[in-house]
JSON list of C-alpha atoms in Angstrom, two decimals:
[
{"chain": "A", "resi": 1, "resn": "MET", "atom": "CA", "xyz": [-41.08, 2.42, -9.47]},
{"chain": "A", "resi": 2, "resn": "GLN", "atom": "CA", "xyz": [-38.73, 4.76, -10.51]},
{"chain": "A", "resi": 3, "resn": "LYS", "atom": "CA", "xyz": [-37.95, 5.78, -6.54]},
{"chain": "A", "resi": 4, "resn": "GLN", "atom": "CA", "xyz": [-37.71, 2.16, -6.29]},
{"chain": "A", "resi": 5, "resn": "ASP", "atom": "CA", "xyz": [-34.34, 2.40, -9.05]},
{"chain": "A", "resi": 6, "resn": "GLN", "atom": "CA", "xyz": [-33.32, 5.10, -7.37]},
{"chain": "A", "resi": 7, "resn": "TYR", "atom": "CA", "xyz": [-33.33, 4.27, -3.72]},
{"chain": "A", "resi": 8, "resn": "LEU", "atom": "CA", "xyz": [-30.71, 1.16, -5.16]},
{"chain": "A", "resi": 9, "resn": "ARG", "atom": "CA", "xyz": [-28.47, 2.85, -6.84]},
{"chain": "A", "resi": 10, "resn": "GLN", "atom": "CA", "xyz": [-28.46, 5.01, -3.16]},
{"chain": "A", "resi": 11, "resn": "GLN", "atom": "CA", "xyz": [-27.80, 1.46, -1.69]},
{"chain": "A", "resi": 12, "resn": "ILE", "atom": "CA", "xyz": [-25.68, 0.47, -3.91]},
{"chain": "A", "resi": 13, "resn": "GLU", "atom": "CA", "xyz": [-23.95, 3.58, -3.49]},
{"chain": "A", "resi": 14, "resn": "ALA", "atom": "CA", "xyz": [-23.96, 3.72, -0.03]},
{"chain": "A", "resi": 15, "resn": "ILE", "atom": "CA", "xyz": [-22.47, 0.25, 0.16]},
{"chain": "A", "resi": 16, "resn": "ILE", "atom": "CA", "xyz": [-19.13, 0.79, -2.70]},
{"chain": "A", "resi": 17, "resn": "PHE", "atom": "CA", "xyz": [-18.51, 4.33, -0.73]},
{"chain": "A", "resi": 18, "resn": "ALA", "atom": "CA", "xyz": [-18.49, 2.72, 2.56]},
{"chain": "A", "resi": 19, "resn": "SER", "atom": "CA", "xyz": [-16.16, -0.68, 1.57]},
{"chain": "A", "resi": 20, "resn": "GLU", "atom": "CA", "xyz": [-12.59, -0.60, 1.54]},
{"chain": "A", "resi": 21, "resn": "GLU", "atom": "CA", "xyz": [-12.30, -3.04, -1.48]},
{"chain": "A", "resi": 22, "resn": "ALA", "atom": "CA", "xyz": [-13.82, -4.01, -4.44]},
{"chain": "A", "resi": 23, "resn": "VAL", "atom": "CA", "xyz": [-17.94, -5.39, -3.67]},
{"chain": "A", "resi": 24, "resn": "PRO", "atom": "CA", "xyz": [-18.75, -7.90, -6.16]},
{"chain": "A", "resi": 25, "resn": "LEU", "atom": "CA", "xyz": [-22.33, -8.90, -7.12]},
{"chain": "A", "resi": 26, "resn": "GLN", "atom": "CA", "xyz": [-22.92, -11.11, -5.19]},
{"chain": "A", "resi": 27, "resn": "THR", "atom": "CA", "xyz": [-21.86, -9.19, -1.75]},
{"chain": "A", "resi": 28, "resn": "ILE", "atom": "CA", "xyz": [-24.46, -5.97, -2.92]},
{"chain": "A", "resi": 29, "resn": "ARG", "atom": "CA", "xyz": [-27.72, -8.45, -4.17]},
{"chain": "A", "resi": 30, "resn": "LEU", "atom": "CA", "xyz": [-26.69, -9.97, -0.25]},
{"chain": "A", "resi": 31, "resn": "VAL", "atom": "CA", "xyz": [-27.00, -6.95, 1.27]},
{"chain": "A", "resi": 32, "resn": "THR", "atom": "CA", "xyz": [-29.52, -5.36, -0.16]},
{"chain": "A", "resi": 33, "resn": "GLY", "atom": "CA", "xyz": [-31.33, -7.85, -1.39]},
{"chain": "A", "resi": 34, "resn": "ALA", "atom": "CA", "xyz": [-32.18, -6.90, -4.29]},
{"chain": "A", "resi": 35, "resn": "GLU", "atom": "CA", "xyz": [-33.02, -9.11, -7.82]},
{"chain": "A", "resi": 36, "resn": "LEU", "atom": "CA", "xyz": [-29.72, -8.04, -9.71]},
{"chain": "A", "resi": 37, "resn": "ASP", "atom": "CA", "xyz": [-28.16, -9.23, -12.18]},
{"chain": "A", "resi": 38, "resn": "SER", "atom": "CA", "xyz": [-24.44, -7.51, -13.63]},
{"chain": "A", "resi": 39, "resn": "ALA", "atom": "CA", "xyz": [-26.21, -5.97, -16.60]},
{"chain": "A", "resi": 40, "resn": "LEU", "atom": "CA", "xyz": [-28.58, -4.10, -14.49]},
{"chain": "A", "resi": 41, "resn": "LEU", "atom": "CA", "xyz": [-25.96, -3.23, -11.37]},
{"chain": "A", "resi": 42, "resn": "HIS", "atom": "CA", "xyz": [-23.74, -2.29, -14.12]},
{"chain": "A", "resi": 43, "resn": "GLU", "atom": "CA", "xyz": [-26.39, 0.30, -16.21]},
{"chain": "A", "resi": 44, "resn": "MET", "atom": "CA", "xyz": [-27.50, 1.53, -12.39]},
{"chain": "A", "resi": 45, "resn": "VAL", "atom": "CA", "xyz": [-23.16, 2.52, -12.21]},
{"chain": "A", "resi": 46, "resn": "GLU", "atom": "CA", "xyz": [-22.97, 3.74, -15.01]},
{"chain": "A", "resi": 47, "resn": "GLN", "atom": "CA", "xyz": [-26.19, 6.39, -14.18]},
{"chain": "A", "resi": 48, "resn": "LEU", "atom": "CA", "xyz": [-24.54, 7.15, -10.34]},
{"chain": "A", "resi": 49, "resn": "ASN", "atom": "CA", "xyz": [-20.88, 7.93, -12.55]},
{"chain": "A", "resi": 50, "resn": "LEU", "atom": "CA", "xyz": [-22.79, 9.79, -15.32]},
{"chain": "A", "resi": 51, "resn": "GLU", "atom": "CA", "xyz": [-24.63, 11.90, -13.04]},
{"chain": "A", "resi": 52, "resn": "TYR", "atom": "CA", "xyz": [-20.92, 12.22, -10.83]},
{"chain": "A", "resi": 53, "resn": "GLU", "atom": "CA", "xyz": [-19.50, 13.63, -14.61]},
{"chain": "A", "resi": 54, "resn": "ARG", "atom": "CA", "xyz": [-22.89, 15.83, -14.49]},
{"chain": "A", "resi": 55, "resn": "THR", "atom": "CA", "xyz": [-21.35, 17.48, -11.38]},
{"chain": "A", "resi": 56, "resn": "GLU", "atom": "CA", "xyz": [-18.08, 17.25, -12.00]},
{"chain": "A", "resi": 57, "resn": "ARG", "atom": "CA", "xyz": [-17.58, 15.40, -9.13]},
{"chain": "A", "resi": 58, "resn": "SER", "atom": "CA", "xyz": [-13.37, 14.05, -8.56]},
{"chain": "A", "resi": 59, "resn": "PHE", "atom": "CA", "xyz": [-14.47, 10.00, -7.84]},
{"chain": "A", "resi": 60, "resn": "ARG", "atom": "CA", "xyz": [-16.01, 7.31, -10.60]},
{"chain": "A", "resi": 61, "resn": "ILE", "atom": "CA", "xyz": [-16.97, 4.17, -9.21]},
{"chain": "A", "resi": 62, "resn": "HIS", "atom": "CA", "xyz": [-15.38, 1.37, -11.63]},
{"chain": "A", "resi": 63, "resn": "ARG", "atom": "CA", "xyz": [-14.98, -2.12, -12.22]},
{"chain": "A", "resi": 64, "resn": "ILE", "atom": "CA", "xyz": [-11.91, -4.15, -10.68]},
{"chain": "A", "resi": 65, "resn": "ALA", "atom": "CA", "xyz": [-10.45, -7.11, -9.49]},
{"chain": "A", "resi": 66, "resn": "GLY", "atom": "CA", "xyz": [-14.01, -8.13, -9.89]},
{"chain": "A", "resi": 67, "resn": "GLY", "atom": "CA", "xyz": [-16.17, -5.32, -8.39]},
{"chain": "A", "resi": 68, "resn": "TYR", "atom": "CA", "xyz": [-16.93, -2.32, -7.60]},
{"chain": "A", "resi": 69, "resn": "ARG", "atom": "CA", "xyz": [-15.30, 0.53, -5.84]},
{"chain": "A", "resi": 70, "resn": "PHE", "atom": "CA", "xyz": [-15.52, 4.20, -5.80]},
{"chain": "A", "resi": 71, "resn": "LEU", "atom": "CA", "xyz": [-11.50, 5.46, -7.77]},
{"chain": "A", "resi": 72, "resn": "THR", "atom": "CA", "xyz": [-10.44, 9.08, -8.02]},
{"chain": "A", "resi": 73, "resn": "ILE", "atom": "CA", "xyz": [-10.36, 10.85, -11.43]},
{"chain": "A", "resi": 74, "resn": "PRO", "atom": "CA", "xyz": [-6.66, 11.31, -13.35]},
{"chain": "A", "resi": 75, "resn": "GLY", "atom": "CA", "xyz": [-4.87, 14.32, -12.08]},
{"chain": "A", "resi": 76, "resn": "HIS", "atom": "CA", "xyz": [-5.37, 14.19, -8.24]},
{"chain": "A", "resi": 77, "resn": "GLU", "atom": "CA", "xyz": [-2.45, 11.46, -7.87]},
{"chain": "A", "resi": 78, "resn": "GLU", "atom": "CA", "xyz": [-0.35, 13.17, -5.81]},
{"chain": "A", "resi": 79, "resn": "LEU", "atom": "CA", "xyz": [-2.13, 14.51, -3.04]},
{"chain": "A", "resi": 80, "resn": "MET", "atom": "CA", "xyz": [-3.61, 11.07, -2.80]},
{"chain": "A", "resi": 81, "resn": "LYS", "atom": "CA", "xyz": [-0.22, 10.27, -2.18]},
{"chain": "A", "resi": 82, "resn": "LYS", "atom": "CA", "xyz": [0.47, 12.75, 0.24]},
{"chain": "A", "resi": 83, "resn": "LEU", "atom": "CA", "xyz": [-2.93, 12.17, 2.28]},
{"chain": "A", "resi": 84, "resn": "LEU", "atom": "CA", "xyz": [-2.49, 8.11, 2.37]},
{"chain": "A", "resi": 85, "resn": "ALA", "atom": "CA", "xyz": [1.00, 7.87, 2.88]},
{"chain": "A", "resi": 86, "resn": "PRO", "atom": "CA", "xyz": [0.91, 8.12, 6.30]},
{"chain": "A", "resi": 87, "resn": "LYS", "atom": "CA", "xyz": [-1.07, 5.41, 6.89]},
{"chain": "A", "resi": 88, "resn": "ILE", "atom": "CA", "xyz": [0.24, 3.01, 4.94]},
{"chain": "A", "resi": 89, "resn": "ARG", "atom": "CA", "xyz": [3.33, 3.76, 6.80]},
{"chain": "A", "resi": 90, "resn": "ARG", "atom": "CA", "xyz": [1.52, 3.02, 9.60]},
{"chain": "A", "resi": 91, "resn": "ARG", "atom": "CA", "xyz": [0.43, -0.28, 8.04]},
{"chain": "A", "resi": 92, "resn": "LEU", "atom": "CA", "xyz": [3.73, -1.75, 6.95]},
{"chain": "A", "resi": 93, "resn": "SER", "atom": "CA", "xyz": [5.12, -3.65, 10.16]},
{"chain": "A", "resi": 94, "resn": "ARG", "atom": "CA", "xyz": [8.31, -3.97, 12.30]},
{"chain": "A", "resi": 95, "resn": "SER", "atom": "CA", "xyz": [9.88, -6.20, 10.62]},
{"chain": "A", "resi": 96, "resn": "ILE", "atom": "CA", "xyz": [8.96, -5.30, 6.63]},
{"chain": "A", "resi": 97, "resn": "LEU", "atom": "CA", "xyz": [10.02, -1.35, 7.78]},
{"chain": "A", "resi": 98, "resn": "GLU", "atom": "CA", "xyz": [13.61, -2.75, 8.90]},
{"chain": "A", "resi": 99, "resn": "VAL", "atom": "CA", "xyz": [14.00, -4.81, 5.88]},
{"chain": "A", "resi": 100, "resn": "LEU", "atom": "CA", "xyz": [13.00, -1.78, 3.35]},
{"chain": "A", "resi": 101, "resn": "SER", "atom": "CA", "xyz": [15.66, 0.32, 5.90]},
{"chain": "A", "resi": 102, "resn": "VAL", "atom": "CA", "xyz": [18.38, -2.26, 5.15]},
{"chain": "A", "resi": 103, "resn": "ILE", "atom": "CA", "xyz": [17.64, -2.08, 1.90]},
{"chain": "A", "resi": 104, "resn": "ALA", "atom": "CA", "xyz": [17.41, 1.55, 1.71]},
{"chain": "A", "resi": 105, "resn": "TYR", "atom": "CA", "xyz": [20.99, 2.54, 2.89]},
{"chain": "A", "resi": 106, "resn": "ASN", "atom": "CA", "xyz": [22.75, -0.59, 1.00]},
{"chain": "A", "resi": 107, "resn": "GLN", "atom": "CA", "xyz": [21.03, -0.91, -1.86]},
{"chain": "A", "resi": 108, "resn": "PRO", "atom": "CA", "xyz": [21.09, -2.33, -4.06]},
{"chain": "A", "resi": 109, "resn": "VAL", "atom": "CA", "xyz": [21.62, -5.30, -2.08]},
{"chain": "A", "resi": 110, "resn": "THR", "atom": "CA", "xyz": [20.40, -9.57, -2.04]},
{"chain": "A", "resi": 111, "resn": "ARG", "atom": "CA", "xyz": [17.65, -11.54, -0.71]},
{"chain": "A", "resi": 112, "resn": "GLY", "atom": "CA", "xyz": [21.30, -12.96, 1.57]},
{"chain": "A", "resi": 113, "resn": "GLU", "atom": "CA", "xyz": [22.68, -9.67, 1.99]},
{"chain": "A", "resi": 114, "resn": "ILE", "atom": "CA", "xyz": [20.16, -8.54, 3.86]},
{"chain": "A", "resi": 115, "resn": "GLN", "atom": "CA", "xyz": [19.48, -11.53, 6.13]},
{"chain": "A", "resi": 116, "resn": "GLN", "atom": "CA", "xyz": [23.09, -11.56, 7.16]},
{"chain": "A", "resi": 117, "resn": "ILE", "atom": "CA", "xyz": [22.62, -7.91, 8.12]},
{"chain": "A", "resi": 118, "resn": "ARG", "atom": "CA", "xyz": [18.65, -8.83, 9.61]},
{"chain": "A", "resi": 119, "resn": "GLY", "atom": "CA", "xyz": [19.67, -12.19, 11.16]},
{"chain": "A", "resi": 120, "resn": "ALA", "atom": "CA", "xyz": [16.10, -13.56, 9.33]},
{"chain": "A", "resi": 121, "resn": "SER", "atom": "CA", "xyz": [14.42, -14.59, 6.52]},
{"chain": "A", "resi": 122, "resn": "PRO", "atom": "CA", "xyz": [13.40, -11.86, 4.34]},
{"chain": "A", "resi": 123, "resn": "ASP", "atom": "CA", "xyz": [10.85, -13.78, 2.47]},
{"chain": "A", "resi": 124, "resn": "TYR", "atom": "CA", "xyz": [7.60, -12.33, 3.23]},
{"chain": "A", "resi": 125, "resn": "ALA", "atom": "CA", "xyz": [8.55, -8.91, 3.60]},
{"chain": "A", "resi": 126, "resn": "LEU", "atom": "CA", "xyz": [10.43, -8.46, 0.04]},
{"chain": "A", "resi": 127, "resn": "ASP", "atom": "CA", "xyz": [7.10, -10.25, -1.48]},
{"chain": "A", "resi": 128, "resn": "ARG", "atom": "CA", "xyz": [4.68, -7.45, 0.57]},
{"chain": "A", "resi": 129, "resn": "LEU", "atom": "CA", "xyz": [7.77, -4.44, -0.62]},
{"chain": "A", "resi": 130, "resn": "LEU", "atom": "CA", "xyz": [7.94, -5.68, -4.04]},
{"chain": "A", "resi": 131, "resn": "GLU", "atom": "CA", "xyz": [3.71, -6.45, -3.89]},
{"chain": "A", "resi": 132, "resn": "ARG", "atom": "CA", "xyz": [3.55, -2.26, -2.70]},
{"chain": "A", "resi": 133, "resn": "GLY", "atom": "CA", "xyz": [5.77, -1.14, -5.33]},
{"chain": "A", "resi": 134, "resn": "PHE", "atom": "CA", "xyz": [8.10, 0.17, -2.72]},
{"chain": "A", "resi": 135, "resn": "ILE", "atom": "CA", "xyz": [11.25, -1.90, -4.09]},
{"chain": "A", "resi": 136, "resn": "GLU", "atom": "CA", "xyz": [12.05, -3.84, -7.52]},
{"chain": "A", "resi": 137, "resn": "VAL", "atom": "CA", "xyz": [14.31, -5.80, -9.14]},
{"chain": "A", "resi": 138, "resn": "SER", "atom": "CA", "xyz": [17.40, -3.74, -10.32]},
{"chain": "A", "resi": 139, "resn": "GLY", "atom": "CA", "xyz": [19.56, -6.36, -11.23]},
{"chain": "A", "resi": 140, "resn": "ARG", "atom": "CA", "xyz": [22.15, -9.09, -10.48]},
{"chain": "A", "resi": 141, "resn": "ALA", "atom": "CA", "xyz": [24.84, -9.46, -8.19]},
{"chain": "A", "resi": 142, "resn": "ASP", "atom": "CA", "xyz": [28.55, -10.23, -9.89]},
{"chain": "A", "resi": 143, "resn": "SER", "atom": "CA", "xyz": [28.54, -13.31, -7.48]},
{"chain": "A", "resi": 144, "resn": "PRO", "atom": "CA", "xyz": [27.64, -17.38, -7.56]},
{"chain": "A", "resi": 145, "resn": "GLY", "atom": "CA", "xyz": [23.94, -17.53, -8.54]},
{"chain": "A", "resi": 146, "resn": "LYS", "atom": "CA", "xyz": [24.13, -14.21, -9.65]},
{"chain": "A", "resi": 147, "resn": "PRO", "atom": "CA", "xyz": [21.77, -13.95, -7.09]},
{"chain": "A", "resi": 148, "resn": "LEU", "atom": "CA", "xyz": [18.55, -10.99, -8.07]},
{"chain": "A", "resi": 149, "resn": "GLN", "atom": "CA", "xyz": [19.34, -7.33, -6.28]},
{"chain": "A", "resi": 150, "resn": "TYR", "atom": "CA", "xyz": [17.14, -5.39, -4.96]},
{"chain": "A", "resi": 151, "resn": "SER", "atom": "CA", "xyz": [16.38, -1.31, -4.52]},
{"chain": "A", "resi": 152, "resn": "THR", "atom": "CA", "xyz": [13.86, 1.59, -4.11]},
{"chain": "A", "resi": 153, "resn": "THR", "atom": "CA", "xyz": [11.51, 2.82, -5.83]},
{"chain": "A", "resi": 154, "resn": "LYS", "atom": "CA", "xyz": [10.39, 6.64, -6.38]},
{"chain": "A", "resi": 155, "resn": "ASP", "atom": "CA", "xyz": [7.23, 5.09, -4.46]},
{"chain": "A", "resi": 156, "resn": "PHE", "atom": "CA", "xyz": [9.40, 4.82, -1.70]},
{"chain": "A", "resi": 157, "resn": "LEU", "atom": "CA", "xyz": [10.46, 8.06, -1.66]},
{"chain": "A", "resi": 158, "resn": "ASP", "atom": "CA", "xyz": [7.03, 9.29, -2.00]},
{"chain": "A", "resi": 159, "resn": "LEU", "atom": "CA", "xyz": [6.09, 7.52, 1.18]},
{"chain": "A", "resi": 160, "resn": "PHE", "atom": "CA", "xyz": [8.73, 9.08, 2.83]},
{"chain": "A", "resi": 161, "resn": "HIS", "atom": "CA", "xyz": [8.40, 12.38, 1.78]},
{"chain": "A", "resi": 162, "resn": "LEU", "atom": "CA", "xyz": [11.93, 11.89, 0.30]},
{"chain": "A", "resi": 163, "resn": "SER", "atom": "CA", "xyz": [13.28, 13.93, -3.10]},
{"chain": "A", "resi": 164, "resn": "SER", "atom": "CA", "xyz": [16.30, 11.84, -3.40]},
{"chain": "A", "resi": 165, "resn": "LEU", "atom": "CA", "xyz": [18.11, 9.29, -2.03]},
{"chain": "A", "resi": 166, "resn": "LYS", "atom": "CA", "xyz": [20.66, 11.64, 0.24]},
{"chain": "A", "resi": 167, "resn": "ASP", "atom": "CA", "xyz": [17.68, 12.91, 1.98]},
{"chain": "A", "resi": 168, "resn": "LEU", "atom": "CA", "xyz": [17.83, 9.41, 3.74]},
{"chain": "A", "resi": 169, "resn": "PRO", "atom": "CA", "xyz": [17.49, 10.04, 7.69]},
{"chain": "A", "resi": 170, "resn": "LYS", "atom": "CA", "xyz": [20.62, 9.37, 9.74]},
{"chain": "A", "resi": 171, "resn": "LEU", "atom": "CA", "xyz": [20.05, 5.17, 11.67]},
{"chain": "A", "resi": 172, "resn": "ARG", "atom": "CA", "xyz": [18.95, 7.23, 14.87]},
{"chain": "A", "resi": 173, "resn": "GLU", "atom": "CA", "xyz": [16.03, 9.05, 13.25]},
{"chain": "A", "resi": 174, "resn": "ILE", "atom": "CA", "xyz": [14.92, 6.05, 11.62]},
{"chain": "A", "resi": 175, "resn": "LYS", "atom": "CA", "xyz": [14.61, 4.84, 14.70]},
{"chain": "A", "resi": 176, "resn": "GLU", "atom": "CA", "xyz": [13.45, 7.52, 16.78]},
{"chain": "A", "resi": 177, "resn": "ILE", "atom": "CA", "xyz": [10.31, 7.36, 14.60]},
{"chain": "A", "resi": 178, "resn": "MET", "atom": "CA", "xyz": [9.46, 4.14, 14.48]},
{"chain": "A", "resi": 179, "resn": "GLN", "atom": "CA", "xyz": [9.34, 4.44, 18.21]},
{"chain": "A", "resi": 180, "resn": "GLU", "atom": "CA", "xyz": [7.38, 7.27, 18.17]},
{"chain": "A", "resi": 181, "resn": "GLN", "atom": "CA", "xyz": [5.08, 5.01, 15.63]},
{"chain": "A", "resi": 182, "resn": "GLU", "atom": "CA", "xyz": [4.63, 2.47, 18.51]},
{"chain": "A", "resi": 183, "resn": "GLU", "atom": "CA", "xyz": [4.39, 5.10, 21.06]},
{"chain": "A", "resi": 184, "resn": "LYS", "atom": "CA", "xyz": [1.64, 6.99, 18.81]},
{"chain": "A", "resi": 185, "resn": "THR", "atom": "CA", "xyz": [-0.38, 3.35, 17.95]},
{"chain": "A", "resi": 186, "resn": "ALA", "atom": "CA", "xyz": [-2.00, 0.46, 19.04]},
{"chain": "A", "resi": 187, "resn": "PRO", "atom": "CA", "xyz": [-0.25, -2.95, 18.66]},
{"chain": "A", "resi": 188, "resn": "LEU", "atom": "CA", "xyz": [-2.29, -4.37, 15.92]},
{"chain": "A", "resi": 189, "resn": "PRO", "atom": "CA", "xyz": [-1.62, -8.10, 14.22]},
{"chain": "A", "resi": 190, "resn": "PHE", "atom": "CA", "xyz": [0.62, -7.06, 12.28]},
{"chain": "A", "resi": 191, "resn": "GLU", "atom": "CA", "xyz": [1.77, -9.81, 9.41]},
{"chain": "A", "resi": 192, "resn": "GLY", "atom": "CA", "xyz": [5.58, -10.33, 10.64]},
{"chain": "A", "resi": 193, "resn": "ALA", "atom": "CA", "xyz": [5.19, -9.28, 14.00]},
{"chain": "A", "resi": 194, "resn": "GLY", "atom": "CA", "xyz": [7.48, -10.55, 17.32]},
{"chain": "A", "resi": 195, "resn": "GLU", "atom": "CA", "xyz": [10.18, -11.11, 14.50]},
{"chain": "A", "resi": 196, "resn": "LYS", "atom": "CA", "xyz": [13.77, -9.55, 17.09]},
{"chain": "A", "resi": 197, "resn": "PRO", "atom": "CA", "xyz": [13.92, -5.93, 16.44]},
{"chain": "A", "resi": 198, "resn": "LEU", "atom": "CA", "xyz": [17.53, -5.73, 14.51]},
{"chain": "A", "resi": 199, "resn": "TYR", "atom": "CA", "xyz": [17.75, -1.84, 13.57]},
{"chain": "A", "resi": 200, "resn": "ASP", "atom": "CA", "xyz": [21.59, -1.31, 14.75]},
{"chain": "A", "resi": 201, "resn": "ASN", "atom": "CA", "xyz": [21.65, -4.14, 12.04]},
{"chain": "A", "resi": 202, "resn": "ALA", "atom": "CA", "xyz": [20.20, -1.61, 9.02]},
{"chain": "A", "resi": 203, "resn": "ARG", "atom": "CA", "xyz": [23.77, -0.39, 8.21]},
{"chain": "A", "resi": 204, "resn": "GLN", "atom": "CA", "xyz": [26.84, -2.33, 8.58]},
{"chain": "A", "resi": 205, "resn": "GLU", "atom": "CA", "xyz": [29.04, 0.08, 7.25]},
{"chain": "A", "resi": 206, "resn": "PHE", "atom": "CA", "xyz": [26.82, 3.69, 9.28]},
{"chain": "A", "resi": 207, "resn": "LYS", "atom": "CA", "xyz": [29.15, 5.32, 12.51]},
{"chain": "A", "resi": 208, "resn": "GLU", "atom": "CA", "xyz": [26.49, 7.31, 14.50]},
{"chain": "A", "resi": 209, "resn": "PRO", "atom": "CA", "xyz": [28.14, 10.25, 15.49]}
]
């Protein structure tokens, strides 16, 4: 029985380790074929976490979003940001990067101003960027309707390894970065794909030397 419990713990550990998302009880039961209930699963996860703590591992299994997943313990946030930033940038679609560049160079900026600059609705990109924490609502414009204004966050600076907004690259350099990214990565079905590229309008006031 003890060996069976140990093997089941290993299976649970492997399933959670291999998943990029929180794994719910139903999935673990389906994959393992075990008659698990929430109490038994919680107990086995706690046993695994005690082992990780005893051996001073840098991670634990946490229950989040209705499931279980591995997370690093406090103290490794900056390390993880450096590791994951390139991957996150690759997952941002061209249209989202364009909206992000418009905000970065014109902040604080309203939705209407972004649309005027790009010539396309920024709604989807704004939702995704707010969701990821790269932009925030920074105030309201002193214009009819008092529209919301958007600005970049510290997470935006961290994503592109910038100390401050003064370190923003010139628009020409952004174009080159995005072009290199497209050449290095195969086409993926990113959200917003197919919209007309409008880098050249990212910063209306910008004059290249």
